[in-house]
């Protein structure tokens, strides 16, 4: 069975999508429509912008979404899949690919999500850190021990065995990194991000996005969508909505999501969108399973 997976924030690169725009009339049509929906020329930033310009949250999230979704649409018959999933932001791309969301509604929600998250970041100084070489249970235990009501730190991204990203206030992240290194972590690296994504500090963004998601029409997807909050397959439109709302303050259980896809029969994973980050993660999750193939989409 084939699984299509979609990357999240951080996969962007200068020039992304220009080849699609220049060589595929359908892609050009969708990119031009995106400029109208967003109210600014995101294509100019994607095709000609600097890495710094692309790192602006209101640009990054729609840019990665557009590259991913338009790549899948333009792949035509090559984009045949039995299940989909996405990492954080990539879940929105997966929902459009599965037909649960329209292209237009998906882009609007992603834009609103980016703006809401940016506001939440500005309201509470916070960050994230990648922990390498320690088991999930130890990280969870230490985060719980370090956290206080005023300085929280929580597991945020379960990327693959041996790599977990934590999220919280600056003070709590610093304390957790020290404790995790003392517990045997090979590395505990603060990340160059301006907020504590997938943590309770994103509650204001969740509240803002919840209203937008509840006002958006979701359809029954044409294939199961594996969601970050519980790492399970979903086909009920109302369940999908509630999981998408919960996603902003809940951890991304990517390791367990991919394991669930494999358990349900996935043997062929295709990363659809910029970069190769998910291919690397899946290779580590499926390590030793020779039945699983992993590659990127050539749109």
Coordinates of C-alpha atoms in Angstrom, one line a residue:
X1 CA 0.0 0.0 0.0
X2 CA 1.2 3.5 -0.8
X3 CA 1.3 6.4 1.7
X4 CA 1.9 10.0 0.8
X5 CA 3.4 12.2 3.5
X6 CA 3.8 16.0 3.6
X7 CA 6.5 18.0 5.4
X8 CA 6.1 20.9 7.8
X9 CA 7.7 24.2 8.5
X10 CA 11.5 24.2 8.0
X11 CA 11.4 22.5 4.6
X12 CA 11.4 25.7 2.6
X13 CA 14.2 26.8 0.3
X14 CA 14.7 29.8 -2.1
X15 CA 13.3 29.1 -5.5
X16 CA 10.8 26.5 -4.3
X17 CA 8.0 25.9 -6.8
X18 CA 9.4 27.9 -9.7
X19 CA 10.0 24.9 -11.9
X20 CA 6.4 23.9 -11.4
X21 CA 5.1 27.4 -12.1
X22 CA 7.2 27.7 -15.3
X23 CA 6.5 24.3 -16.7
X24 CA 2.9 23.3 -15.6
X25 CA -0.1 25.4 -16.6
X26 CA -2.2 23.9 -13.7
X27 CA 0.5 24.8 -11.2
X28 CA 0.7 28.4 -12.6
X29 CA -3.1 28.7 -12.2
X30 CA -3.0 27.5 -8.6
X31 CA 0.0 29.7 -7.6
X32 CA -1.7 32.7 -9.2
X33 CA -4.9 31.9 -7.3
X34 CA -2.9 31.6 -4.1
X35 CA -1.6 35.2 -4.6
X36 CA -5.2 36.4 -4.8
X37 CA -6.3 34.5 -1.7
X38 CA -3.4 35.7 0.4
X39 CA -3.5 39.3 -0.8
X40 CA 0.3 39.4 -1.6
X41 CA 2.7 37.8 -4.1
X42 CA 3.9 34.8 -2.2
X43 CA 5.2 33.5 -5.5
X44 CA 7.7 36.4 -5.7
X45 CA 9.1 35.5 -2.3
X46 CA 9.1 31.7 -3.0
X47 CA 10.8 32.1 -6.3
X48 CA 13.1 35.1 -5.7
X49 CA 13.3 35.7 -1.9
X50 CA 16.1 35.2 0.5
X51 CA 16.2 32.5 3.2
X52 CA 15.4 35.2 5.7
X53 CA 12.3 36.4 3.8
X54 CA 11.2 32.8 3.5
X55 CA 11.6 32.2 7.3
X56 CA 8.8 34.7 8.1
X57 CA 6.0 32.6 9.5
X58 CA 3.3 34.2 7.4
X59 CA 5.3 33.2 4.4
X60 CA 6.9 29.9 5.4
X61 CA 3.7 28.0 6.3
X62 CA 1.7 28.9 3.1
X63 CA 4.8 28.4 1.0
X64 CA 5.5 24.9 2.2
X65 CA 1.7 24.1 1.9
X66 CA 1.6 25.4 -1.7
X67 CA 4.7 23.5 -2.8
X68 CA 3.4 20.3 -1.3
X69 CA -0.2 20.4 -2.5
X70 CA 0.6 21.7 -6.0
X71 CA 3.3 19.1 -6.4
X72 CA 0.7 16.4 -5.5
X73 CA -1.9 17.8 -7.8
X74 CA 0.5 18.1 -10.8
X75 CA 1.8 14.6 -10.3
X76 CA -1.5 13.3 -11.7
X77 CA -1.6 9.6 -12.0
X78 CA 1.7 9.2 -10.1
X79 CA -0.1 10.7 -7.0
X80 CA -2.1 7.5 -6.3
X81 CA -2.1 6.7 -2.6
X82 CA -4.0 4.6 -0.1
X83 CA -3.4 6.8 3.0
X84 CA -1.9 10.2 3.8
X85 CA -0.3 11.9 6.8
X86 CA 1.6 15.2 7.4
X87 CA 4.1 16.5 10.0
X88 CA 2.5 19.4 11.9
X89 CA 1.7 22.0 9.1
X90 CA 1.9 19.1 6.6
X91 CA -1.3 17.7 8.0
X92 CA -3.2 20.5 6.2
X93 CA -1.5 19.5 3.0
X94 CA -2.5 15.9 3.6
X95 CA -6.1 16.8 4.2
X96 CA -6.3 18.7 0.9
X97 CA -4.6 15.7 -0.9
X98 CA -7.2 13.4 0.6
X99 CA -10.1 15.7 -0.4
X100 CA -11.2 16.5 3.1
X101 CA -10.4 20.2 2.5
X102 CA -10.5 22.3 -0.7
X103 CA -7.3 23.9 -1.9
X104 CA -8.8 27.4 -1.2
X105 CA -10.0 26.5 2.3
X106 CA -6.7 24.7 3.2
X107 CA -4.6 27.8 2.1
X108 CA -6.9 30.2 4.1
X109 CA -6.6 28.0 7.3
X110 CA -2.8 27.7 6.9
X111 CA -2.5 31.5 6.5
X112 CA -4.7 32.0 9.6
X113 CA -2.7 29.4 11.5
X114 CA 0.6 31.1 10.7
X115 CA -0.6 34.5 11.8
X116 CA -2.1 33.1 15.0
X117 CA 1.0 31.3 15.9
X118 CA 3.2 34.4 15.2
X119 CA 1.0 36.4 17.7
X120 CA 1.3 33.7 20.3
X121 CA 5.1 33.6 19.9
X122 CA 5.3 37.3 20.4
X123 CA 3.1 37.2 23.5
X124 CA 5.3 34.6 25.3
X125 CA 9.1 34.4 24.9
X126 CA 9.7 30.7 24.2
X127 CA 11.6 28.2 22.1
X128 CA 12.3 24.6 21.3
X129 CA 15.2 22.2 21.5
X130 CA 16.1 18.9 19.7
X131 CA 17.1 16.0 22.0
X132 CA 19.3 13.4 20.3
X133 CA 20.1 9.9 21.6
X134 CA 17.7 9.5 24.5
X135 CA 14.5 7.4 24.8
X136 CA 11.1 9.0 24.8
X137 CA 10.2 7.9 28.3
X138 CA 13.3 9.5 29.9
X139 CA 12.6 12.8 28.1
X140 CA 9.0 12.8 29.1
X141 CA 9.9 12.1 32.8
X142 CA 12.6 14.9 32.9
X143 CA 10.3 17.4 31.2
X144 CA 7.6 16.7 33.8
X145 CA 10.2 17.1 36.6
X146 CA 11.5 20.4 35.3
X147 CA 8.2 22.0 34.4
X148 CA 6.5 24.5 36.8
X149 CA 3.2 26.3 36.3
X150 CA 5.1 29.4 35.2
X151 CA 7.9 27.7 33.2
X152 CA 6.7 24.8 31.2
X153 CA 8.5 22.4 29.0
X154 CA 6.9 19.5 27.2
X155 CA 7.7 16.9 24.4
X156 CA 6.5 18.5 21.1
X157 CA 7.7 16.5 18.1
X158 CA 8.3 12.7 18.3
X159 CA 10.3 12.7 15.1
X160 CA 11.9 9.2 15.1
X161 CA 13.5 6.9 17.7
X162 CA 16.3 8.8 19.3
X163 CA 15.1 12.2 18.2
X164 CA 12.5 14.2 20.1
X165 CA 12.0 18.0 20.1
X166 CA 10.9 19.7 23.3
X167 CA 9.0 23.0 23.6
X168 CA 8.5 25.6 26.3
X169 CA 9.7 28.8 28.0
X170 CA 13.3 29.8 27.5
X171 CA 14.1 29.2 31.1
X172 CA 12.5 25.7 31.2
X173 CA 14.1 24.7 27.9
X174 CA 17.6 25.6 29.3
X175 CA 17.0 23.7 32.5
X176 CA 15.6 20.7 30.6
X177 CA 18.6 20.6 28.2
X178 CA 21.0 20.5 31.1
X179 CA 19.1 17.7 32.9
X180 CA 18.7 15.7 29.7
X181 CA 22.5 15.9 28.9
X182 CA 23.2 14.7 32.4
X183 CA 20.8 11.8 31.8
X184 CA 22.8 10.7 28.8
X185 CA 21.5 12.6 25.8
X186 CA 24.1 12.8 23.0
X187 CA 22.9 16.3 22.1
X188 CA 20.4 18.8 23.5
X189 CA 20.3 21.7 21.0
X190 CA 18.2 24.8 21.2
X191 CA 16.5 25.4 17.8
X192 CA 16.4 28.8 16.0
X193 CA 12.7 29.2 16.4
X194 CA 10.7 32.0 18.0
X195 CA 8.1 30.1 19.8
X196 CA 7.0 27.0 21.7
X197 CA 5.1 25.2 19.0
X198 CA 2.9 22.2 20.0
X199 CA 2.8 23.2 23.6
X200 CA 0.3 24.8 26.0
X201 CA 1.9 28.2 25.2
X202 CA 0.1 28.0 21.8
X203 CA -3.3 28.1 23.5
X204 CA -4.1 31.7 22.2
X205 CA -3.4 30.5 18.7
X206 CA -5.5 27.4 19.2
X207 CA -8.4 29.5 20.4
X208 CA -8.1 31.7 17.3
X209 CA -7.7 28.9 14.8
X210 CA -10.6 26.9 16.4
X211 CA -13.2 29.4 15.2
X212 CA -11.8 29.3 11.7
X213 CA -11.7 25.5 11.5
X214 CA -15.2 25.2 12.9
X215 CA -16.5 27.6 10.3
X216 CA -14.8 25.6 7.4
X217 CA -16.5 22.8 5.6
X218 CA -14.7 19.5 5.8
X219 CA -15.6 16.5 3.5
X220 CA -15.2 12.8 4.1
X221 CA -11.7 12.1 2.8
X222 CA -11.1 9.6 -0.1
X223 CA -8.6 7.7 2.0
X224 CA -7.6 7.5 5.7
X225 CA -5.8 10.5 7.1
X226 CA -3.3 9.7 9.9
X227 CA -3.3 12.6 12.4
X228 CA -0.6 13.9 14.7
X229 CA -2.5 14.1 17.9
X230 CA -3.2 10.4 18.3
X231 CA -1.2 8.7 15.4
X232 CA -4.4 7.0 14.2
X233 CA -6.3 6.8 10.9
X234 CA -9.4 9.0 10.6
X235 CA -12.1 9.3 8.0
X236 CA -14.8 11.1 10.0
X237 CA -14.9 14.8 9.1
X238 CA -15.9 15.9 12.6
X239 CA -13.1 13.9 14.2
X240 CA -10.6 15.3 11.7
X241 CA -11.7 18.8 12.6
X242 CA -11.3 18.3 16.4
X243 CA -7.9 16.6 16.0
X244 CA -6.8 19.6 13.8
X245 CA -7.8 22.0 16.5
X246 CA -6.1 20.0 19.2
X247 CA -2.9 19.8 17.1
X248 CA -1.6 23.3 18.0
X249 CA -1.1 22.5 21.7
X250 CA -0.5 18.8 21.4
X251 CA 2.7 16.9 20.5
X252 CA 3.3 15.7 16.9
X253 CA 3.4 11.9 17.4
X254 CA 5.2 11.3 14.0
X255 CA 7.1 8.2 15.1
X256 CA 3.9 6.5 16.2
X257 CA 2.0 7.8 13.2
X258 CA 4.4 6.2 10.7
X259 CA 4.5 3.0 12.8
X260 CA 0.6 2.9 12.6
X261 CA 0.8 3.3 8.8
X262 CA 3.2 0.4 8.5
X263 CA 1.1 -1.7 10.8
X264 CA -1.9 -1.0 8.5
X265 CA -0.1 -2.1 5.4
X266 CA 2.0 0.8 4.1
X267 CA 5.1 -0.4 2.2
X268 CA 5.7 2.6 0.0
X269 CA 6.2 6.1 1.4
X270 CA 6.4 9.1 -0.8
X271 CA 7.4 12.5 0.6
X272 CA 5.5 15.2 -1.3
X273 CA 6.9 18.7 -0.9
X274 CA 10.2 20.5 -0.4
X275 CA 13.1 18.8 1.2
X276 CA 13.8 15.2 2.4
X277 CA 13.4 15.5 6.1
X278 CA 10.5 13.1 6.4
X279 CA 12.3 10.5 4.2
X280 CA 15.2 10.5 6.8
X281 CA 12.8 10.2 9.7
X282 CA 10.8 7.3 8.1
X283 CA 14.0 5.4 7.3
X284 CA 14.9 5.5 11.0
X285 CA 11.4 4.6 12.1
X286 CA 11.2 1.7 9.7
X287 CA 14.8 0.6 10.3
X288 CA 15.2 -3.2 9.7
X289 CA 12.0 -3.4 7.7
X290 CA 13.1 -4.3 4.2
X291 CA 9.5 -4.3 2.9
X292 CA 9.3 -0.5 3.3
X293 CA 10.5 1.8 0.5
X294 CA 10.9 5.5 0.9
X295 CA 11.4 8.2 -1.7
X296 CA 10.4 11.7 -2.8
X297 CA 7.9 12.8 -5.4
X298 CA 9.1 13.8 -8.8
X299 CA 6.2 16.0 -9.9

